[in-house]
Amino acid sequence: GAVVSQHPSRVICKSGTSVKIECRSLDFQATTMFWYRQFPKQSLMLMATSNEGSKATYEQGVEKDKFLINHASLTLSTLTVTSAHPEDSSFYICSAPRWTGVETQYFGPGTRLLVL
Amino acid sequence: TQLLEQSPQFLSIQEGENLTVYCNSSSVFSSLQWYRQEPGEGPVLLVTVVTGGEVKKLKRLTFQFGDARKDSSLHITAAQTGDTGLYLCAGPPNSGGSNYKLTFGKGTLLTVNP
């Protein structure tokens, strides 16, 4: 079964509004979670690392004020796309690491964002 | 910076054919993971290879980790339409930096036609 969930799975919003996406680890704790962005038929692009109890670490070129990340608890990280514009439309995916003897990432099902 | 090069980028084959996808790097990885992603969904872990030279089988899928742990391959035998998807290889850093921060290959988009 799924070990990482995301909500919502799809969201349509008007330009200028903010959208919050939740990522939850379902039966394990994750002090670190990762947020990715994916364009059609392309690989995942890491946006930021969400750290429980401290600030998120953003990849080069990702606007911190645009993509707000809050790691509220050991099982929840949120990504807020602020003042969304059509170019922010994309597939957003989170992941959480779980130790299984080796480093293993478990991915959420993704959130499709469409900004009109 | 550790990079993973995947090839081919796109692959379209007929049902029943065999195929191999490659994942190469100039860097050594402690492990490599293979994922399959279907449209509109998140990637699903297929396998993790850890030991150089390791071979793992998952039904019709065979995964191999290079002896030097710099490359990996995925071979699918008698492909089925259900194998269609984006195949991604990924590996963690050796630098001891952010835990579990994966480096991804660009992916291989596989289409199996009936």
PDB file of C-alpha atoms in Angstrom:
ATOM      1  CA  GLY A   1       0.000   0.000   0.000  1.00  0.00           C
ATOM      2  CA  ALA A   2       0.896   3.655  -0.301  1.00  0.00           C
ATOM      3  CA  VAL A   3       3.359   4.910   2.262  1.00  0.00           C
ATOM      4  CA  VAL A   4       3.333   8.570   1.191  1.00  0.00           C
ATOM      5  CA  SER A   5       0.169  10.485   0.379  1.00  0.00           C
ATOM      6  CA  GLN A   6      -0.422  13.847  -1.242  1.00  0.00           C
ATOM      7  CA  HIS A   7      -3.414  16.108  -1.148  1.00  0.00           C
ATOM      8  CA  PRO A   8      -4.988  17.329  -3.300  1.00  0.00           C
ATOM      9  CA  SER A   9      -4.359  15.116  -6.304  1.00  0.00           C
ATOM     10  CA  ARG A  10      -5.550  17.823  -8.674  1.00  0.00           C
ATOM     11  CA  VAL A  11      -6.154  21.509  -8.226  1.00  0.00           C
ATOM     12  CA  ILE A  12      -7.251  24.264 -10.559  1.00  0.00           C
ATOM     13  CA  CYS A  13      -6.868  27.830  -9.416  1.00  0.00           C
ATOM     14  CA  LYS A  14      -6.998  31.339 -10.737  1.00  0.00           C
ATOM     15  CA  SER A  15      -3.880  33.319 -11.427  1.00  0.00           C
ATOM     16  CA  GLY A  16      -2.762  35.257  -8.357  1.00  0.00           C
ATOM     17  CA  THR A  17      -4.116  32.869  -5.771  1.00  0.00           C
ATOM     18  CA  SER A  18      -2.090  30.614  -3.482  1.00  0.00           C
ATOM     19  CA  VAL A  19      -2.295  26.841  -3.403  1.00  0.00           C
ATOM     20  CA  LYS A  20      -1.197  24.523  -0.610  1.00  0.00           C
ATOM     21  CA  ILE A  21      -0.150  20.937  -1.256  1.00  0.00           C
ATOM     22  CA  GLU A  22       0.244  18.460   1.584  1.00  0.00           C
ATOM     23  CA  CYS A  23       2.624  15.517   1.740  1.00  0.00           C
ATOM     24  CA  ARG A  24       2.236  12.914   4.479  1.00  0.00           C
ATOM     25  CA  SER A  25       4.252   9.874   5.421  1.00  0.00           C
ATOM     26  CA  LEU A  26       1.631   7.359   6.429  1.00  0.00           C
ATOM     27  CA  ASP A  27       3.231   4.914   8.821  1.00  0.00           C
ATOM     28  CA  PHE A  28       6.702   6.244   9.416  1.00  0.00           C
ATOM     29  CA  GLN A  29       8.376   9.448  10.466  1.00  0.00           C
ATOM     30  CA  ALA A  30      10.378  11.562   8.087  1.00  0.00           C
ATOM     31  CA  THR A  31      12.599  14.361   9.323  1.00  0.00           C
ATOM     32  CA  THR A  32      13.361  15.122   5.707  1.00  0.00           C
ATOM     33  CA  MET A  33      11.053  15.234   2.727  1.00  0.00           C
ATOM     34  CA  PHE A  34      11.693  16.334  -0.811  1.00  0.00           C
ATOM     35  CA  TRP A  35       9.623  18.303  -3.278  1.00  0.00           C
ATOM     36  CA  TYR A  36       9.938  17.796  -7.015  1.00  0.00           C
ATOM     37  CA  ARG A  37       8.459  19.363 -10.072  1.00  0.00           C
ATOM     38  CA  GLN A  38       7.899  17.433 -13.267  1.00  0.00           C
ATOM     39  CA  PHE A  39       7.004  18.591 -16.751  1.00  0.00           C
ATOM     40  CA  PRO A  40       5.319  16.247 -19.241  1.00  0.00           C
ATOM     41  CA  LYS A  41       7.490  13.359 -20.385  1.00  0.00           C
ATOM     42  CA  GLN A  42      10.454  14.642 -18.404  1.00  0.00           C
ATOM     43  CA  SER A  43      12.279  13.499 -15.314  1.00  0.00           C
ATOM     44  CA  LEU A  44      11.824  14.867 -11.823  1.00  0.00           C
ATOM     45  CA  MET A  45      13.462  18.162 -10.934  1.00  0.00           C
ATOM     46  CA  LEU A  46      14.282  18.604  -7.264  1.00  0.00           C
ATOM     47  CA  MET A  47      12.937  21.893  -5.952  1.00  0.00           C
ATOM     48  CA  ALA A  48      13.750  21.787  -2.270  1.00  0.00           C
ATOM     49  CA  THR A  49      14.469  19.715   0.775  1.00  0.00           C
ATOM     50  CA  SER A  50      11.981  20.064   3.590  1.00  0.00           C
ATOM     51  CA  ASN A  51      13.520  19.767   7.043  1.00  0.00           C
ATOM     52  CA  GLU A  52      11.480  19.178  10.165  1.00  0.00           C
ATOM     53  CA  GLY A  53      12.222  21.877  12.722  1.00  0.00           C
ATOM     54  CA  SER A  54      14.327  24.042  10.446  1.00  0.00           C
ATOM     55  CA  LYS A  55      14.202  25.967   7.209  1.00  0.00           C
ATOM     56  CA  ALA A  56      13.853  24.254   3.894  1.00  0.00           C
ATOM     57  CA  THR A  57      16.845  24.033   1.589  1.00  0.00           C
ATOM     58  CA  TYR A  58      16.103  25.213  -1.925  1.00  0.00           C
ATOM     59  CA  GLU A  59      17.821  24.174  -5.125  1.00  0.00           C
ATOM     60  CA  GLN A  60      19.460  26.781  -7.279  1.00  0.00           C
ATOM     61  CA  GLY A  61      16.953  28.747  -9.300  1.00  0.00           C
ATOM     62  CA  VAL A  62      13.953  27.942  -7.120  1.00  0.00           C
ATOM     63  CA  GLU A  63      12.352  31.002  -5.550  1.00  0.00           C
ATOM     64  CA  LYS A  64      11.974  30.639  -1.803  1.00  0.00           C
ATOM     65  CA  ASP A  65       9.246  33.239  -1.561  1.00  0.00           C
ATOM     66  CA  LYS A  66       7.340  31.658  -4.401  1.00  0.00           C
ATOM     67  CA  PHE A  67       7.388  28.109  -3.097  1.00  0.00           C
ATOM     68  CA  LEU A  68       6.923  28.159   0.664  1.00  0.00           C
ATOM     69  CA  ILE A  69       7.713  24.939   2.468  1.00  0.00           C
ATOM     70  CA  ASN A  70       6.722  24.079   6.006  1.00  0.00           C
ATOM     71  CA  HIS A  71       7.624  20.813   7.687  1.00  0.00           C
ATOM     72  CA  ALA A  72       5.006  20.986  10.401  1.00  0.00           C
ATOM     73  CA  SER A  73       5.568  17.579  11.952  1.00  0.00           C
ATOM     74  CA  LEU A  74       7.491  14.364  11.455  1.00  0.00           C
ATOM     75  CA  THR A  75       4.802  13.128   9.084  1.00  0.00           C
ATOM     76  CA  LEU A  76       3.708  16.276   7.258  1.00  0.00           C
ATOM     77  CA  SER A  77       5.309  18.712   4.860  1.00  0.00           C
ATOM     78  CA  THR A  78       3.433  21.372   2.912  1.00  0.00           C
ATOM     79  CA  LEU A  79       4.312  23.231  -0.256  1.00  0.00           C
ATOM     80  CA  THR A  80       2.501  26.494  -0.878  1.00  0.00           C
ATOM     81  CA  VAL A  81       2.674  27.995  -4.342  1.00  0.00           C
ATOM     82  CA  THR A  82       2.124  31.688  -3.702  1.00  0.00           C
ATOM     83  CA  SER A  83       0.603  34.079  -6.206  1.00  0.00           C
ATOM     84  CA  ALA A  84       0.380  31.302  -8.738  1.00  0.00           C
ATOM     85  CA  HIS A  85       0.725  32.041 -12.439  1.00  0.00           C
ATOM     86  CA  PRO A  86       0.074  29.840 -15.480  1.00  0.00           C
ATOM     87  CA  GLU A  87       3.775  29.011 -15.760  1.00  0.00           C
ATOM     88  CA  ASP A  88       3.541  27.367 -12.327  1.00  0.00           C
ATOM     89  CA  SER A  89       1.211  24.767 -13.783  1.00  0.00           C
ATOM     90  CA  SER A  90       2.961  21.445 -13.382  1.00  0.00           C
ATOM     91  CA  PHE A  91       3.008  18.085 -11.627  1.00  0.00           C
ATOM     92  CA  TYR A  92       4.364  18.394  -8.096  1.00  0.00           C
ATOM     93  CA  ILE A  93       5.633  15.290  -6.325  1.00  0.00           C
ATOM     94  CA  CYS A  94       6.944  14.807  -2.816  1.00  0.00           C
ATOM     95  CA  SER A  95       9.049  12.009  -1.427  1.00  0.00           C
ATOM     96  CA  ALA A  96      10.123  10.806   1.975  1.00  0.00           C
ATOM     97  CA  PRO A  97      13.080   8.589   2.799  1.00  0.00           C
ATOM     98  CA  ARG A  98      12.616   5.407   4.730  1.00  0.00           C
ATOM     99  CA  TRP A  99      15.449   3.220   5.913  1.00  0.00           C
ATOM    100  CA  THR A 100      15.040  -0.292   4.570  1.00  0.00           C
ATOM    101  CA  GLY A 101      18.637  -1.362   4.901  1.00  0.00           C
ATOM    102  CA  VAL A 102      19.579   1.030   2.104  1.00  0.00           C
ATOM    103  CA  GLU A 103      18.532   4.564   1.308  1.00  0.00           C
ATOM    104  CA  THR A 104      15.033   4.290  -0.168  1.00  0.00           C
ATOM    105  CA  GLN A 105      12.770   7.095  -1.285  1.00  0.00           C
ATOM    106  CA  TYR A 106       9.028   6.655  -1.343  1.00  0.00           C
ATOM    107  CA  PHE A 107       7.114   9.008  -3.565  1.00  0.00           C
ATOM    108  CA  GLY A 108       3.688  10.467  -3.226  1.00  0.00           C
ATOM    109  CA  PRO A 109       1.163  10.101  -6.057  1.00  0.00           C
ATOM    110  CA  GLY A 110       1.696  13.697  -7.153  1.00  0.00           C
ATOM    111  CA  THR A 111      -0.453  16.800  -7.423  1.00  0.00           C
ATOM    112  CA  ARG A 112      -1.482  18.214 -10.776  1.00  0.00           C
ATOM    113  CA  LEU A 113      -1.681  22.001 -10.576  1.00  0.00           C
ATOM    114  CA  LEU A 114      -3.358  24.005 -13.298  1.00  0.00           C
ATOM    115  CA  VAL A 115      -3.299  27.778 -13.004  1.00  0.00           C
ATOM    116  CA  LEU A 116      -5.743  29.575 -15.239  1.00  0.00           C
TER     117      LEU A 116
ATOM    118  CA  THR B   1      28.135  16.770  -9.078  1.00  0.00           C
ATOM    119  CA  GLN B   2      27.082  13.196  -9.720  1.00  0.00           C
ATOM    120  CA  LEU B   3      25.229  12.751 -12.998  1.00  0.00           C
ATOM    121  CA  LEU B   4      23.265   9.800 -14.298  1.00  0.00           C
ATOM    122  CA  GLU B   5      22.861   9.397 -18.031  1.00  0.00           C
ATOM    123  CA  GLN B   6      19.984   7.258 -19.194  1.00  0.00           C
ATOM    124  CA  SER B   7      19.573   5.834 -22.649  1.00  0.00           C
ATOM    125  CA  PRO B   8      17.611   5.642 -24.733  1.00  0.00           C
ATOM    126  CA  GLN B   9      15.453   8.615 -23.874  1.00  0.00           C
ATOM    127  CA  PHE B  10      12.500   7.294 -25.867  1.00  0.00           C
ATOM    128  CA  LEU B  11      11.715   3.717 -26.855  1.00  0.00           C
ATOM    129  CA  SER B  12       8.725   2.425 -28.757  1.00  0.00           C
ATOM    130  CA  ILE B  13       8.443  -1.315 -29.299  1.00  0.00           C
ATOM    131  CA  GLN B  14       5.913  -4.003 -30.088  1.00  0.00           C
ATOM    132  CA  GLU B  15       4.474  -6.297 -27.478  1.00  0.00           C
ATOM    133  CA  GLY B  16       6.631  -9.399 -27.054  1.00  0.00           C
ATOM    134  CA  GLU B  17       9.928  -7.713 -27.856  1.00  0.00           C
ATOM    135  CA  ASN B  18      12.868  -7.464 -25.488  1.00  0.00           C
ATOM    136  CA  LEU B  19      14.539  -4.223 -24.502  1.00  0.00           C
ATOM    137  CA  THR B  20      17.355  -2.853 -22.378  1.00  0.00           C
ATOM    138  CA  VAL B  21      17.604   0.528 -20.711  1.00  0.00           C
ATOM    139  CA  TYR B  22      20.943   1.852 -19.532  1.00  0.00           C
ATOM    140  CA  CYS B  23      21.935   4.131 -16.691  1.00  0.00           C
ATOM    141  CA  ASN B  24      25.537   5.322 -16.691  1.00  0.00           C
ATOM    142  CA  SER B  25      27.695   7.602 -14.619  1.00  0.00           C
ATOM    143  CA  SER B  26      31.319   8.562 -14.212  1.00  0.00           C
ATOM    144  CA  SER B  27      30.763   8.532 -10.453  1.00  0.00           C
ATOM    145  CA  VAL B  28      30.495   5.632  -8.066  1.00  0.00           C
ATOM    146  CA  PHE B  29      27.159   5.163  -6.351  1.00  0.00           C
ATOM    147  CA  SER B  30      26.630   3.285  -3.110  1.00  0.00           C
ATOM    148  CA  SER B  31      23.350   2.041  -4.547  1.00  0.00           C
ATOM    149  CA  LEU B  32      21.047   2.668  -7.483  1.00  0.00           C
ATOM    150  CA  GLN B  33      17.304   2.557  -7.610  1.00  0.00           C
ATOM    151  CA  TRP B  34      14.975   1.998 -10.527  1.00  0.00           C
ATOM    152  CA  TYR B  35      11.520   3.476 -10.624  1.00  0.00           C
ATOM    153  CA  ARG B  36       8.600   3.238 -13.005  1.00  0.00           C
ATOM    154  CA  GLN B  37       6.190   6.096 -13.328  1.00  0.00           C
ATOM    155  CA  GLU B  38       2.850   5.970 -15.086  1.00  0.00           C
ATOM    156  CA  PRO B  39       1.160   9.127 -16.368  1.00  0.00           C
ATOM    157  CA  GLY B  40      -0.414  11.176 -13.600  1.00  0.00           C
ATOM    158  CA  GLU B  41       1.146   9.159 -10.821  1.00  0.00           C
ATOM    159  CA  GLY B  42       4.235   9.283  -8.674  1.00  0.00           C
ATOM    160  CA  PRO B  43       7.259   7.052  -9.316  1.00  0.00           C
ATOM    161  CA  VAL B  44       7.067   3.567  -7.863  1.00  0.00           C
ATOM    162  CA  LEU B  45      10.213   1.870  -6.669  1.00  0.00           C
ATOM    163  CA  LEU B  46      11.025  -1.293  -8.612  1.00  0.00           C
ATOM    164  CA  VAL B  47      14.348  -2.315  -7.140  1.00  0.00           C
ATOM    165  CA  THR B  48      17.441  -1.156  -5.316  1.00  0.00           C
ATOM    166  CA  VAL B  49      20.813  -2.591  -6.289  1.00  0.00           C
ATOM    167  CA  VAL B  50      23.630  -2.280  -3.825  1.00  0.00           C
ATOM    168  CA  THR B  51      26.480  -4.672  -4.559  1.00  0.00           C
ATOM    169  CA  GLY B  52      28.730  -4.313  -7.595  1.00  0.00           C
ATOM    170  CA  GLY B  53      27.857  -7.008 -10.127  1.00  0.00           C
ATOM    171  CA  GLU B  54      24.528  -7.679  -8.463  1.00  0.00           C
ATOM    172  CA  VAL B  55      21.677  -9.021 -10.568  1.00  0.00           C
ATOM    173  CA  LYS B  56      18.086  -8.841  -9.403  1.00  0.00           C
ATOM    174  CA  LYS B  57      15.035 -10.209 -11.134  1.00  0.00           C
ATOM    175  CA  LEU B  58      11.498  -9.018 -10.822  1.00  0.00           C
ATOM    176  CA  LYS B  59       9.339 -11.290 -13.002  1.00  0.00           C
ATOM    177  CA  ARG B  60      10.254 -10.281 -16.575  1.00  0.00           C
ATOM    178  CA  LEU B  61      12.527  -7.445 -15.440  1.00  0.00           C
ATOM    179  CA  THR B  62      16.225  -8.036 -14.813  1.00  0.00           C
ATOM    180  CA  PHE B  63      18.325  -5.374 -13.138  1.00  0.00           C
ATOM    181  CA  GLN B  64      22.095  -5.370 -13.081  1.00  0.00           C
ATOM    182  CA  PHE B  65      24.535  -3.179 -11.166  1.00  0.00           C
ATOM    183  CA  GLY B  66      27.928  -2.731 -12.753  1.00  0.00           C
ATOM    184  CA  ASP B  67      30.983  -4.192 -11.081  1.00  0.00           C
ATOM    185  CA  ALA B  68      32.362  -0.711 -10.453  1.00  0.00           C
ATOM    186  CA  ARG B  69      28.961   0.561  -9.269  1.00  0.00           C
ATOM    187  CA  LYS B  70      28.963   3.285 -11.912  1.00  0.00           C
ATOM    188  CA  ASP B  71      26.289   1.895 -14.159  1.00  0.00           C
ATOM    189  CA  SER B  72      23.151  -0.183 -14.193  1.00  0.00           C
ATOM    190  CA  SER B  73      20.843  -1.737 -16.728  1.00  0.00           C
ATOM    191  CA  LEU B  74      17.237  -2.807 -16.860  1.00  0.00           C
ATOM    192  CA  HIS B  75      16.269  -5.579 -19.255  1.00  0.00           C
ATOM    193  CA  ILE B  76      12.654  -6.410 -19.968  1.00  0.00           C
ATOM    194  CA  THR B  77      11.828  -9.713 -21.590  1.00  0.00           C
ATOM    195  CA  ALA B  78       8.699 -10.132 -23.717  1.00  0.00           C
ATOM    196  CA  ALA B  79       7.427  -6.637 -23.062  1.00  0.00           C
ATOM    197  CA  GLN B  80       3.730  -6.148 -22.390  1.00  0.00           C
ATOM    198  CA  THR B  81       1.559  -3.068 -22.855  1.00  0.00           C
ATOM    199  CA  GLY B  82       1.422  -2.766 -19.074  1.00  0.00           C
ATOM    200  CA  ASP B  83       5.161  -2.087 -19.064  1.00  0.00           C
ATOM    201  CA  THR B  84       4.533   1.280 -20.699  1.00  0.00           C
ATOM    202  CA  GLY B  85       5.786   4.133 -18.567  1.00  0.00           C
ATOM    203  CA  LEU B  86       8.697   6.357 -17.647  1.00  0.00           C
ATOM    204  CA  TYR B  87      11.629   4.430 -16.204  1.00  0.00           C
ATOM    205  CA  LEU B  88      13.939   6.374 -13.949  1.00  0.00           C
ATOM    206  CA  CYS B  89      17.221   5.443 -12.374  1.00  0.00           C
ATOM    207  CA  ALA B  90      18.381   7.302  -9.292  1.00  0.00           C
ATOM    208  CA  GLY B  91      21.150   7.181  -6.758  1.00  0.00           C
ATOM    209  CA  PRO B  92      22.019   8.769  -3.415  1.00  0.00           C
ATOM    210  CA  PRO B  93      25.082  10.964  -2.949  1.00  0.00           C
ATOM    211  CA  ASN B  94      28.415   9.573  -1.879  1.00  0.00           C
ATOM    212  CA  SER B  95      29.427  12.902  -0.440  1.00  0.00           C
ATOM    213  CA  GLY B  96      27.747  12.310   2.882  1.00  0.00           C
ATOM    214  CA  GLY B  97      25.609  15.396   2.364  1.00  0.00           C
ATOM    215  CA  SER B  98      21.839  15.576   2.539  1.00  0.00           C
ATOM    216  CA  ASN B  99      20.558  12.138   3.327  1.00  0.00           C
ATOM    217  CA  TYR B 100      18.561  10.491   0.607  1.00  0.00           C
ATOM    218  CA  LYS B 101      18.839  13.410  -1.802  1.00  0.00           C
ATOM    219  CA  LEU B 102      18.642  11.450  -4.993  1.00  0.00           C
ATOM    220  CA  THR B 103      20.244  12.192  -8.316  1.00  0.00           C
ATOM    221  CA  PHE B 104      17.870  11.212 -11.115  1.00  0.00           C
ATOM    222  CA  GLY B 105      18.552  10.244 -14.657  1.00  0.00           C
ATOM    223  CA  LYS B 106      16.470  11.975 -17.308  1.00  0.00           C
ATOM    224  CA  GLY B 107      14.359   8.883 -17.727  1.00  0.00           C
ATOM    225  CA  THR B 108      13.433   6.496 -20.508  1.00  0.00           C
ATOM    226  CA  LEU B 109       9.910   6.806 -21.838  1.00  0.00           C
ATOM    227  CA  LEU B 110       8.868   3.335 -22.914  1.00  0.00           C
ATOM    228  CA  THR B 111       5.829   2.679 -25.079  1.00  0.00           C
ATOM    229  CA  VAL B 112       4.814  -0.902 -25.716  1.00  0.00           C
ATOM    230  CA  ASN B 113       2.388  -1.161 -28.592  1.00  0.00           C
ATOM    231  CA  PRO B 114      -0.151  -3.980 -28.866  1.00  0.00           C
TER     232      PRO B 114
END
